[in-house]
PDB file of C-alpha atoms and ligand atoms in Angstrom:
ATOM      1  CA  MET J 208      -0.738  -6.761  -1.926  1.00 86.00           C
ATOM      2  CA  THR J 209       1.791  -6.439  -4.810  1.00 91.00           C
ATOM      3  CA  LYS J 210       5.273  -8.196  -4.726  1.00 93.00           C
ATOM      4  CA  GLU J 211       6.919  -5.321  -4.014  1.00 93.00           C
ATOM      5  CA  TYR J 212       5.385  -4.148  -1.331  1.00 96.00           C
ATOM      6  CA  GLU J 213       5.741  -8.370   0.344  1.00 96.00           C
ATOM      7  CA  ARG J 214       9.548  -7.674  -0.485  1.00 96.00           C
ATOM      8  CA  ILE J 215       9.604  -4.643   1.394  1.00 97.00           C
ATOM      9  CA  CYS J 216       7.816  -6.252   4.226  1.00 97.00           C
ATOM     10  CA  GLU J 217      10.099  -8.991   4.807  1.00 97.00           C
ATOM     11  CA  SER J 218      12.817  -5.892   4.934  1.00 97.00           C
ATOM     12  CA  LEU J 219      11.468  -4.306   7.523  1.00 98.00           C
ATOM     13  CA  GLN J 220      10.944  -7.805   9.436  1.00 97.00           C
ATOM     14  CA  SER J 221      14.779  -8.270   9.587  1.00 96.00           C
ATOM     15  CA  ILE J 222      15.259  -5.424  10.917  1.00 98.00           C
ATOM     16  CA  ARG J 223      12.359  -5.715  12.959  1.00 98.00           C
ATOM     17  CA  GLU J 224      14.085  -8.869  14.759  1.00 97.00           C
ATOM     18  CA  ILE J 225      16.993  -6.770  15.575  1.00 98.00           C
ATOM     19  CA  THR J 226      15.482  -3.657  16.883  1.00 97.00           C
ATOM     20  CA  ASN J 227      12.244  -1.853  17.935  1.00 97.00           C
ATOM     21  CA  PHE J 228      13.492   1.431  18.134  1.00 97.00           C
ATOM     22  CA  GLN J 229      11.194   4.051  16.753  1.00 97.00           C
ATOM     23  CA  PRO J 230      12.710   6.630  15.030  1.00 98.00           C
ATOM     24  CA  THR J 231      11.172  10.426  13.504  1.00 98.00           C
ATOM     25  CA  VAL J 232      13.878  11.676  11.299  1.00 98.00           C
ATOM     26  CA  GLY J 233      16.091   9.409   8.610  1.00 98.00           C
ATOM     27  CA  LEU J 234      19.270  10.964   7.453  1.00 97.00           C
ATOM     28  CA  VAL J 235      21.753   9.908   4.444  1.00 97.00           C
ATOM     29  CA  LEU J 236      24.854  10.554   4.546  1.00 95.00           C
ATOM     30  CA  GLY J 237      26.793  11.824   1.253  1.00 91.00           C
ATOM     31  CA  SER J 238      30.075  10.546  -0.527  1.00 84.00           C
ATOM     32  CA  GLY J 239      32.651  11.154   2.188  1.00 84.00           C
ATOM     33  CA  LEU J 240      30.458  12.649   4.457  1.00 87.00           C
ATOM     34  CA  GLY J 241      29.946   9.161   6.432  1.00 85.00           C
ATOM     35  CA  ASP J 242      32.086  10.416   9.735  1.00 90.00           C
ATOM     36  CA  PHE J 243      28.838  12.448  11.003  1.00 93.00           C
ATOM     37  CA  ALA J 244      27.688   9.011  12.235  1.00 91.00           C
ATOM     38  CA  ASN J 245      30.451   9.342  15.032  1.00 92.00           C
ATOM     39  CA  GLN J 246      27.995  12.372  16.917  1.00 93.00           C
ATOM     40  CA  ILE J 247      25.280   9.702  17.391  1.00 96.00           C
ATOM     41  CA  GLN J 248      24.873   8.024  20.866  1.00 97.00           C
ATOM     42  CA  VAL J 249      24.358   4.813  19.288  1.00 97.00           C
ATOM     43  CA  GLU J 250      21.777   2.561  20.495  1.00 97.00           C
ATOM     44  CA  GLN J 251      21.696   0.005  17.280  1.00 97.00           C
ATOM     45  CA  ILE J 252      24.094  -0.575  14.467  1.00 96.00           C
ATOM     46  CA  ILE J 253      22.305  -2.780  11.401  1.00 96.00           C
ATOM     47  CA  ASP J 254      24.787  -3.694   8.930  1.00 94.00           C
ATOM     48  CA  TYR J 255      22.864  -3.816   5.438  1.00 93.00           C
ATOM     49  CA  HIS J 256      24.197  -7.393   4.939  1.00 91.00           C
ATOM     50  CA  GLN J 257      21.306  -8.577   8.217  1.00 93.00           C
ATOM     51  CA  ILE J 258      18.408  -7.012   5.864  1.00 94.00           C
ATOM     52  CA  LYS J 259      17.227  -9.318   3.854  1.00 94.00           C
ATOM     53  CA  HIS J 260      16.612  -8.151  -0.434  1.00 93.00           C
ATOM     54  CA  PHE J 261      18.756  -5.501   0.505  1.00 92.00           C
ATOM     55  CA  PRO J 262      20.914  -3.606  -2.361  1.00 88.00           C
ATOM     56  CA  ILE J 263      24.776  -3.823  -1.403  1.00 79.00           C
ATOM     57  CA  SER J 264      26.660  -0.834  -1.736  1.00 63.00           C
ATOM     58  CA  THR J 265      29.818  -1.108  -3.951  1.00 61.00           C
ATOM     59  CA  VAL J 266      31.297   1.917  -3.352  1.00 59.00           C
ATOM     60  CA  ASP J 267      34.799   2.301  -1.081  1.00 56.00           C
ATOM     61  CA  SER J 268      33.691   5.015   0.976  1.00 51.00           C
ATOM     62  CA  HIS J 269      30.353   4.044   2.007  1.00 54.00           C
ATOM     63  CA  LYS J 270      30.196   2.256   4.628  1.00 64.00           C
ATOM     64  CA  GLY J 271      26.722   0.133   4.255  1.00 89.00           C
ATOM     65  CA  ARG J 272      24.882   0.462   7.873  1.00 94.00           C
ATOM     66  CA  TYR J 273      22.285   1.913   9.068  1.00 96.00           C
ATOM     67  CA  ILE J 274      22.819   3.604  12.410  1.00 97.00           C
ATOM     68  CA  PHE J 275      19.940   4.325  14.930  1.00 98.00           C
ATOM     69  CA  GLY J 276      20.050   6.234  18.103  1.00 97.00           C
ATOM     70  CA  ARG J 277      19.870   9.631  19.064  1.00 97.00           C
ATOM     71  CA  ILE J 278      20.758  13.200  18.617  1.00 97.00           C
ATOM     72  CA  GLY J 279      20.018  15.200  22.190  1.00 96.00           C
ATOM     73  CA  ASP J 280      16.580  14.191  21.756  1.00 95.00           C
ATOM     74  CA  VAL J 281      16.001  13.327  18.421  1.00 97.00           C
ATOM     75  CA  LYS J 282      15.502   9.520  17.363  1.00 98.00           C
ATOM     76  CA  LEU J 283      16.735   8.922  14.117  1.00 97.00           C
ATOM     77  CA  VAL J 284      18.041   6.328  11.857  1.00 98.00           C
ATOM     78  CA  CYS J 285      21.283   7.024   9.495  1.00 97.00           C
ATOM     79  CA  MET J 286      21.939   5.624   6.352  1.00 96.00           C
ATOM     80  CA  GLN J 287      25.740   5.467   6.790  1.00 93.00           C
ATOM     81  CA  GLY J 288      26.611   4.881   3.331  1.00 89.00           C
ATOM     82  CA  ARG J 289      23.199   4.823   0.263  1.00 90.00           C
ATOM     83  CA  VAL J 290      23.104   3.311  -3.137  1.00 91.00           C
ATOM     84  CA  HIS J 291      23.273   4.984  -6.196  1.00 94.00           C
ATOM     85  CA  TYR J 292      21.592   3.767  -9.696  1.00 96.00           C
ATOM     86  CA  TYR J 293      25.005   3.095 -11.227  1.00 94.00           C
ATOM     87  CA  GLU J 294      26.023   0.395  -9.646  1.00 91.00           C
ATOM     88  CA  GLY J 295      23.213  -1.593 -11.464  1.00 92.00           C
ATOM     89  CA  TYR J 296      19.929  -1.596  -9.597  1.00 94.00           C
ATOM     90  CA  GLN J 297      17.382  -1.021 -10.371  1.00 95.00           C
ATOM     91  CA  MET J 298      14.876   2.398  -8.987  1.00 97.00           C
ATOM     92  CA  LYS J 299      13.201   0.296  -7.232  1.00 96.00           C
ATOM     93  CA  ASP J 300      16.142  -1.567  -5.016  1.00 95.00           C
ATOM     94  CA  VAL J 301      17.694   2.008  -4.551  1.00 96.00           C
ATOM     95  CA  VAL J 302      14.995   3.618  -3.047  1.00 97.00           C
ATOM     96  CA  LEU J 303      14.138   0.399  -1.064  1.00 97.00           C
ATOM     97  CA  PRO J 304      16.372   1.867   1.935  1.00 97.00           C
ATOM     98  CA  ILE J 305      13.921   5.379   2.099  1.00 98.00           C
ATOM     99  CA  ARG J 306      10.936   2.858   1.993  1.00 98.00           C
ATOM    100  CA  LEU J 307      11.920   1.216   4.403  1.00 98.00           C
ATOM    101  CA  MET J 308      12.972   4.170   6.557  1.00 98.00           C
ATOM    102  CA  GLY J 309       9.340   5.311   6.430  1.00 98.00           C
ATOM    103  CA  MET J 310       8.245   1.872   7.228  1.00 98.00           C
ATOM    104  CA  LEU J 311       9.971   2.646  10.538  1.00 98.00           C
ATOM    105  CA  GLY J 312       8.279   5.418  11.068  1.00 97.00           C
ATOM    106  CA  VAL J 313      10.718   8.344   9.766  1.00 98.00           C
ATOM    107  CA  LYS J 314       8.595  11.332   9.140  1.00 98.00           C
ATOM    108  CA  LYS J 315      11.062  13.468   8.317  1.00 98.00           C
ATOM    109  CA  LEU J 316      14.019  12.881   6.119  1.00 98.00           C
ATOM    110  CA  LEU J 317      17.638  15.202   5.495  1.00 98.00           C
ATOM    111  CA  LEU J 318      19.172  14.129   2.306  1.00 98.00           C
ATOM    112  CA  THR J 319      22.983  14.380   1.762  1.00 97.00           C
ATOM    113  CA  ASN J 320      25.686  14.849  -0.779  1.00 96.00           C
ATOM    114  CA  ALA J 321      28.517  15.800  -2.470  1.00 96.00           C
ATOM    115  CA  ALA J 322      27.508  17.357  -5.917  1.00 97.00           C
ATOM    116  CA  GLY J 323      29.477  19.540  -8.409  1.00 97.00           C
ATOM    117  CA  GLY J 324      28.531  22.905  -8.775  1.00 98.00           C
ATOM    118  CA  ILE J 325      27.162  24.464 -12.139  1.00 98.00           C
ATOM    119  CA  ASN J 326      26.167  27.969 -10.625  1.00 98.00           C
ATOM    120  CA  LYS J 327      28.975  29.926 -11.311  1.00 97.00           C
ATOM    121  CA  SER J 328      28.884  32.232  -7.950  1.00 98.00           C
ATOM    122  CA  PHE J 329      29.739  28.620  -6.022  1.00 98.00           C
ATOM    123  CA  GLN J 330      32.985  27.528  -4.548  1.00 95.00           C
ATOM    124  CA  ALA J 331      34.106  24.009  -4.194  1.00 95.00           C
ATOM    125  CA  GLY J 332      33.390  23.599  -0.138  1.00 96.00           C
ATOM    126  CA  ASP J 333      30.102  26.004   0.018  1.00 97.00           C
ATOM    127  CA  PHE J 334      27.067  23.891   1.071  1.00 98.00           C
ATOM    128  CA  MET J 335      24.208  24.262  -0.835  1.00 98.00           C
ATOM    129  CA  MET J 336      20.307  23.752   0.470  1.00 98.00           C
ATOM    130  CA  ILE J 337      18.501  21.939  -1.938  1.00 98.00           C
ATOM    131  CA  THR J 338      15.344  24.042  -2.965  1.00 98.00           C
ATOM    132  CA  GLY J 339      14.106  22.238  -5.596  1.00 98.00           C
ATOM    133  CA  HIS J 340      15.200  19.229  -8.166  1.00 98.00           C
ATOM    134  CA  ILE J 341      15.212  18.373 -11.841  1.00 98.00           C
ATOM    135  CA  PRO J 342      14.504  14.765 -12.322  1.00 98.00           C
ATOM    136  CA  THR J 343      13.979  14.525 -16.312  1.00 98.00           C
ATOM    137  CA  PHE J 344      17.510  12.354 -16.894  1.00 98.00           C
ATOM    138  CA  ILE J 345      16.501   9.516 -14.455  1.00 98.00           C
ATOM    139  CA  PRO J 346      13.990   6.425 -14.399  1.00 98.00           C
ATOM    140  CA  ASN J 347      11.272   7.570 -12.078  1.00 98.00           C
ATOM    141  CA  PRO J 348      11.455   4.969  -9.182  1.00 98.00           C
ATOM    142  CA  LEU J 349       7.597   4.889  -8.645  1.00 98.00           C
ATOM    143  CA  ILE J 350       7.668   3.407 -11.959  1.00 97.00           C
ATOM    144  CA  GLY J 351       5.846  -0.247 -12.096  1.00 95.00           C
ATOM    145  CA  GLN J 352       3.035  -1.261 -10.210  1.00 96.00           C
ATOM    146  CA  ASN J 353       1.945   1.391  -7.797  1.00 97.00           C
ATOM    147  CA  ILE J 354       2.580   0.418  -4.098  1.00 97.00           C
ATOM    148  CA  GLN J 355      -1.051   1.390  -2.931  1.00 96.00           C
ATOM    149  CA  GLU J 356       0.327   0.807   1.235  1.00 97.00           C
ATOM    150  CA  LEU J 357       3.080   3.240   0.349  1.00 98.00           C
ATOM    151  CA  GLY J 358       1.200   6.065  -1.336  1.00 98.00           C
ATOM    152  CA  VAL J 359      -1.129   7.330  -4.595  1.00 98.00           C
ATOM    153  CA  ARG J 360      -0.579   6.585  -7.924  1.00 98.00           C
ATOM    154  CA  PHE J 361       0.178   9.883  -9.142  1.00 98.00           C
ATOM    155  CA  PRO J 362       1.563  11.928  -6.560  1.00 98.00           C
ATOM    156  CA  GLY J 363       2.588  15.183  -6.595  1.00 97.00           C
ATOM    157  CA  MET J 364       5.952  16.965  -6.832  1.00 98.00           C
ATOM    158  CA  ASP J 365       4.417  20.820  -6.168  1.00 97.00           C
ATOM    159  CA  GLN J 366       6.890  21.240  -3.224  1.00 95.00           C
ATOM    160  CA  VAL J 367       9.594  18.254  -3.148  1.00 98.00           C
ATOM    161  CA  TYR J 368      11.775  19.774  -0.150  1.00 98.00           C
ATOM    162  CA  HIS J 369       9.685  20.745   3.071  1.00 98.00           C
ATOM    163  CA  ASP J 370       9.235  24.149   3.980  1.00 98.00           C
ATOM    164  CA  GLY J 371       9.666  23.490   6.905  1.00 98.00           C
ATOM    165  CA  ILE J 372      12.618  21.677   7.097  1.00 98.00           C
ATOM    166  CA  GLN J 373      14.425  24.081   4.482  1.00 98.00           C
ATOM    167  CA  ASN J 374      13.846  26.456   7.892  1.00 98.00           C
ATOM    168  CA  CYS J 375      15.581  24.060   9.839  1.00 98.00           C
ATOM    169  CA  ILE J 376      18.405  24.252   7.699  1.00 98.00           C
ATOM    170  CA  ARG J 377      18.665  27.729   7.564  1.00 98.00           C
ATOM    171  CA  ASN J 378      18.348  27.972  11.311  1.00 98.00           C
ATOM    172  CA  GLY J 379      21.416  25.194  11.282  1.00 97.00           C
ATOM    173  CA  ALA J 380      23.637  27.554   9.018  1.00 98.00           C
ATOM    174  CA  GLN J 381      23.330  30.577  11.381  1.00 98.00           C
ATOM    175  CA  LYS J 382      23.739  29.151  14.234  1.00 97.00           C
ATOM    176  CA  ASN J 383      27.186  28.020  13.631  1.00 97.00           C
ATOM    177  CA  LYS J 384      27.375  31.534  11.425  1.00 97.00           C
ATOM    178  CA  ILE J 385      28.087  28.562   8.195  1.00 97.00           C
ATOM    179  CA  PRO J 386      27.489  30.176   4.791  1.00 97.00           C
ATOM    180  CA  LEU J 387      24.889  28.290   3.233  1.00 98.00           C
ATOM    181  CA  GLN J 388      24.045  28.957  -0.931  1.00 98.00           C
ATOM    182  CA  GLU J 389      20.527  27.353  -2.008  1.00 98.00           C
ATOM    183  CA  GLY J 390      19.535  26.432  -5.353  1.00 98.00           C
ATOM    184  CA  LYS J 391      18.365  23.637  -7.716  1.00 98.00           C
ATOM    185  CA  TYR J 392      20.127  20.483  -7.703  1.00 98.00           C
ATOM    186  CA  VAL J 393      20.017  17.522 -11.254  1.00 98.00           C
ATOM    187  CA  GLN J 394      20.565  13.964 -10.891  1.00 98.00           C
ATOM    188  CA  LEU J 395      22.096  12.063 -13.336  1.00 98.00           C
ATOM    189  CA  THR J 396      22.656   8.256 -13.665  1.00 98.00           C
ATOM    190  CA  GLY J 397      26.659   8.392 -13.544  1.00 96.00           C
ATOM    191  CA  PRO J 398      29.029   7.107 -13.205  1.00 96.00           C
ATOM    192  CA  SER J 399      31.293   9.377 -15.220  1.00 96.00           C
ATOM    193  CA  PHE J 400      31.039  12.448 -14.614  1.00 96.00           C
ATOM    194  CA  GLU J 401      29.431  15.255 -16.826  1.00 97.00           C
ATOM    195  CA  THR J 402      31.311  16.782 -20.161  1.00 96.00           C
ATOM    196  CA  PRO J 403      31.764  20.404 -20.354  1.00 96.00           C
ATOM    197  CA  GLU J 404      28.750  20.653 -22.681  1.00 97.00           C
ATOM    198  CA  GLU J 405      26.482  18.613 -20.634  1.00 98.00           C
ATOM    199  CA  ILE J 406      27.030  21.272 -17.893  1.00 98.00           C
ATOM    200  CA  GLU J 407      26.480  23.869 -19.919  1.00 98.00           C
ATOM    201  CA  PHE J 408      22.651  22.800 -20.461  1.00 98.00           C
ATOM    202  CA  LEU J 409      22.338  22.087 -17.399  1.00 98.00           C
ATOM    203  CA  ARG J 410      23.279  25.475 -16.186  1.00 98.00           C
ATOM    204  CA  ILE J 411      20.895  26.365 -19.171  1.00 98.00           C
ATOM    205  CA  ILE J 412      18.066  24.723 -17.753  1.00 98.00           C
ATOM    206  CA  GLY J 413      18.482  26.428 -14.740  1.00 98.00           C
ATOM    207  CA  ALA J 414      20.579  23.577 -12.352  1.00 98.00           C
ATOM    208  CA  ASP J 415      22.449  24.715  -9.776  1.00 98.00           C
ATOM    209  CA  ALA J 416      24.656  21.498  -8.489  1.00 98.00           C
ATOM    210  CA  VAL J 417      24.743  17.951  -9.718  1.00 98.00           C
ATOM    211  CA  GLY J 418      24.967  14.346  -8.368  1.00 98.00           C
ATOM    212  CA  MET J 419      24.236  11.041  -8.897  1.00 97.00           C
ATOM    213  CA  SER J 420      22.131  10.560  -6.010  1.00 97.00           C
ATOM    214  CA  THR J 421      19.178  12.292  -3.684  1.00 98.00           C
ATOM    215  CA  VAL J 422      16.568  12.741  -6.382  1.00 98.00           C
ATOM    216  CA  CYS J 423      15.107   9.250  -6.628  1.00 98.00           C
ATOM    217  CA  GLU J 424      14.922   8.938  -2.628  1.00 98.00           C
ATOM    218  CA  ALA J 425      13.415  12.367  -2.575  1.00 98.00           C
ATOM    219  CA  ILE J 426      10.841  11.240  -4.639  1.00 98.00           C
ATOM    220  CA  ALA J 427       9.917   7.961  -2.894  1.00 98.00           C
ATOM    221  CA  ALA J 428       9.570   9.941  -0.048  1.00 98.00           C
ATOM    222  CA  VAL J 429       7.303  12.082  -1.183  1.00 98.00           C
ATOM    223  CA  HIS J 430       5.056   9.008  -2.477  1.00 98.00           C
ATOM    224  CA  MET J 431       4.765   8.158   1.411  1.00 98.00           C
ATOM    225  CA  GLY J 432       4.232  11.463   2.427  1.00 98.00           C
ATOM    226  CA  ILE J 433       7.692  11.956   4.097  1.00 98.00           C
ATOM    227  CA  GLU J 434       8.751  15.505   4.457  1.00 98.00           C
ATOM    228  CA  VAL J 435      11.858  15.532   2.856  1.00 98.00           C
ATOM    229  CA  GLY J 436      15.047  18.544   3.176  1.00 98.00           C
ATOM    230  CA  GLY J 437      18.328  17.912   1.255  1.00 98.00           C
ATOM    231  CA  ILE J 438      21.760  19.677   1.429  1.00 98.00           C
ATOM    232  CA  SER J 439      24.715  19.404  -0.825  1.00 98.00           C
ATOM    233  CA  CYS J 440      28.750  19.689  -0.238  1.00 97.00           C
ATOM    234  CA  ILE J 441      29.637  21.623  -3.294  1.00 97.00           C
ATOM    235  CA  SER J 442      33.097  18.919  -3.602  1.00 95.00           C
ATOM    236  CA  ASN J 443      34.561  20.613  -6.711  1.00 95.00           C
ATOM    237  CA  MET J 444      33.535  22.478  -9.190  1.00 96.00           C
ATOM    238  CA  ALA J 445      31.559  20.771 -12.495  1.00 97.00           C
ATOM    239  CA  SER J 446      33.381  19.667 -15.530  1.00 95.00           C
ATOM    240  CA  GLY J 447      34.433  22.148 -17.613  1.00 94.00           C
ATOM    241  CA  MET J 448      34.567  24.757 -14.795  1.00 95.00           C
ATOM    242  CA  ASN J 449      38.307  24.323 -13.859  1.00 88.00           C
ATOM    243  CA  GLN J 450      41.465  24.260 -15.178  1.00 82.00           C
ATOM    244  CA  ASN J 451      42.224  20.816 -14.119  1.00 82.00           C
ATOM    245  CA  PRO J 452      39.886  17.750 -15.501  1.00 84.00           C
ATOM    246  CA  LEU J 453      38.161  16.358 -12.406  1.00 85.00           C
ATOM    247  CA  SER J 454      38.557  13.416 -10.357  1.00 86.00           C
ATOM    248  CA  ALA J 455      37.461  11.244  -7.961  1.00 87.00           C
ATOM    249  CA  GLN J 456      39.786  12.332  -5.172  1.00 89.00           C
ATOM    250  CA  ASP J 457      38.762  15.998  -6.056  1.00 85.00           C
ATOM    251  CA  VAL J 458      35.638  14.952  -3.868  1.00 88.00           C
ATOM    252  CA  ASP J 459      37.190  13.201  -1.075  1.00 89.00           C
ATOM    253  CA  GLN J 460      39.179  16.053  -0.609  1.00 92.00           C
ATOM    254  CA  THR J 461      36.893  18.928  -0.529  1.00 93.00           C
ATOM    255  CA  THR J 462      34.862  16.499   1.448  1.00 92.00           C
ATOM    256  CA  THR J 463      37.483  15.867   4.440  1.00 93.00           C
ATOM    257  CA  ARG J 464      38.651  19.269   3.935  1.00 94.00           C
ATOM    258  CA  VAL J 465      34.952  21.305   5.062  1.00 95.00           C
ATOM    259  CA  LYS J 466      33.615  18.210   7.580  1.00 94.00           C
ATOM    260  CA  ALA J 467      33.907  20.204  10.853  1.00 95.00           C
ATOM    261  CA  ASP J 468      31.160  22.290   9.404  1.00 96.00           C
ATOM    262  CA  PHE J 469      29.160  19.949   7.624  1.00 96.00           C
ATOM    263  CA  GLU J 470      28.861  17.844  10.617  1.00 96.00           C
ATOM    264  CA  LYS J 471      27.980  21.335  12.804  1.00 96.00           C
ATOM    265  CA  LEU J 472      24.997  22.441   9.628  1.00 97.00           C
ATOM    266  CA  ILE J 473      23.422  18.528  10.030  1.00 97.00           C
ATOM    267  CA  LYS J 474      23.762  18.153  14.012  1.00 96.00           C
ATOM    268  CA  GLN J 475      21.655  21.498  14.539  1.00 97.00           C
ATOM    269  CA  THR J 476      19.543  21.333  11.673  1.00 98.00           C
ATOM    270  CA  ILE J 477      18.214  17.420  13.118  1.00 97.00           C
ATOM    271  CA  LEU J 478      17.764  19.156  16.465  1.00 97.00           C
ATOM    272  CA  GLU J 479      15.609  21.954  14.609  1.00 96.00           C
ATOM    273  CA  MET J 480      13.589  19.077  13.143  1.00 95.00           C
ATOM    274  CA  GLU J 481      12.436  18.105  16.215  1.00 86.00           C
TER     275      GLU J 481
HETATM  276  N1  HPA Z 720      29.216  15.286 -11.025  1.00 61.65           N
HETATM  277  C1  HPA Z 720      28.231  14.325 -10.749  1.00 61.65           C
HETATM  278  N2  HPA Z 720      28.476  13.718  -9.248  1.00 61.65           N
HETATM  279  C2  HPA Z 720      29.173  14.792  -8.613  1.00 61.65           C
HETATM  280  C3  HPA Z 720      30.230  15.398  -8.782  1.00 61.65           C
HETATM  281  C4  HPA Z 720      30.238  16.428 -10.008  1.00 61.65           C
HETATM  282  O1  HPA Z 720      30.662  17.067 -10.597  1.00 61.65           O
HETATM  283  N3  HPA Z 720      31.093  15.870  -7.643  1.00 61.65           N
HETATM  284  C5  HPA Z 720      30.048  15.133  -6.561  1.00 61.65           C
HETATM  285  N4  HPA Z 720      29.746  13.892  -7.456  1.00 61.65           N
END
């Protein structure tokens, strides 16, 4: 057993001392999107501070807790607030919460984020279903001694975003008449926003949206055999695509504006994932 696996088991034990709840679906709520948690029929809330070895988020809009409960008949665990690489953690710590979800029994994972739109046909406020991702610009979270208990040394990444979950997201959008874009997401480390030159480059290599999360989490989940889906809220058009310089306030304003639709989309998608 590796040291890292021992550590994960200790974190898991802190959770299991508090709840026996067995979620099958995991949900990660991105920046400004945390209010969806109000829709959950709550069984148990566990603050990240209560979990041994858990990296604690420093971003204001991220509350930092696991919420265990139900949406309809679906038993889920939701992360209200995630951990970002730019906070200074190692990648293995950034993905610890995802690995814990897998060890708690999660088979399907829905990742959400706020992202900058690179595709010129997008607008701020659009939702983009992630169909693929570009991990090239971040350290791979699987670097280091492989944790055999979680997955193989060289996992395939032919299809990170599971077809079945993509269909759940499409149905979730259709049933609520919410327009849905589709595209490829690229994760950069942040925390500075991109330069216009970087955005031009990312467009050339095929990215439709850019952000500072999600890809590393998806990799860790696929390593464990978890089915993954992803939705980006295009909170702003990326650097250089607007007259005004980009700021974090733009992100918050847009996520607040589209909150009602986001919550409908996520709720229906989770019901479809049962
Ligand atoms: N760039 C990177 N991350 C982001 C952005 C962006 O434009 N918007 C929201 N998260």
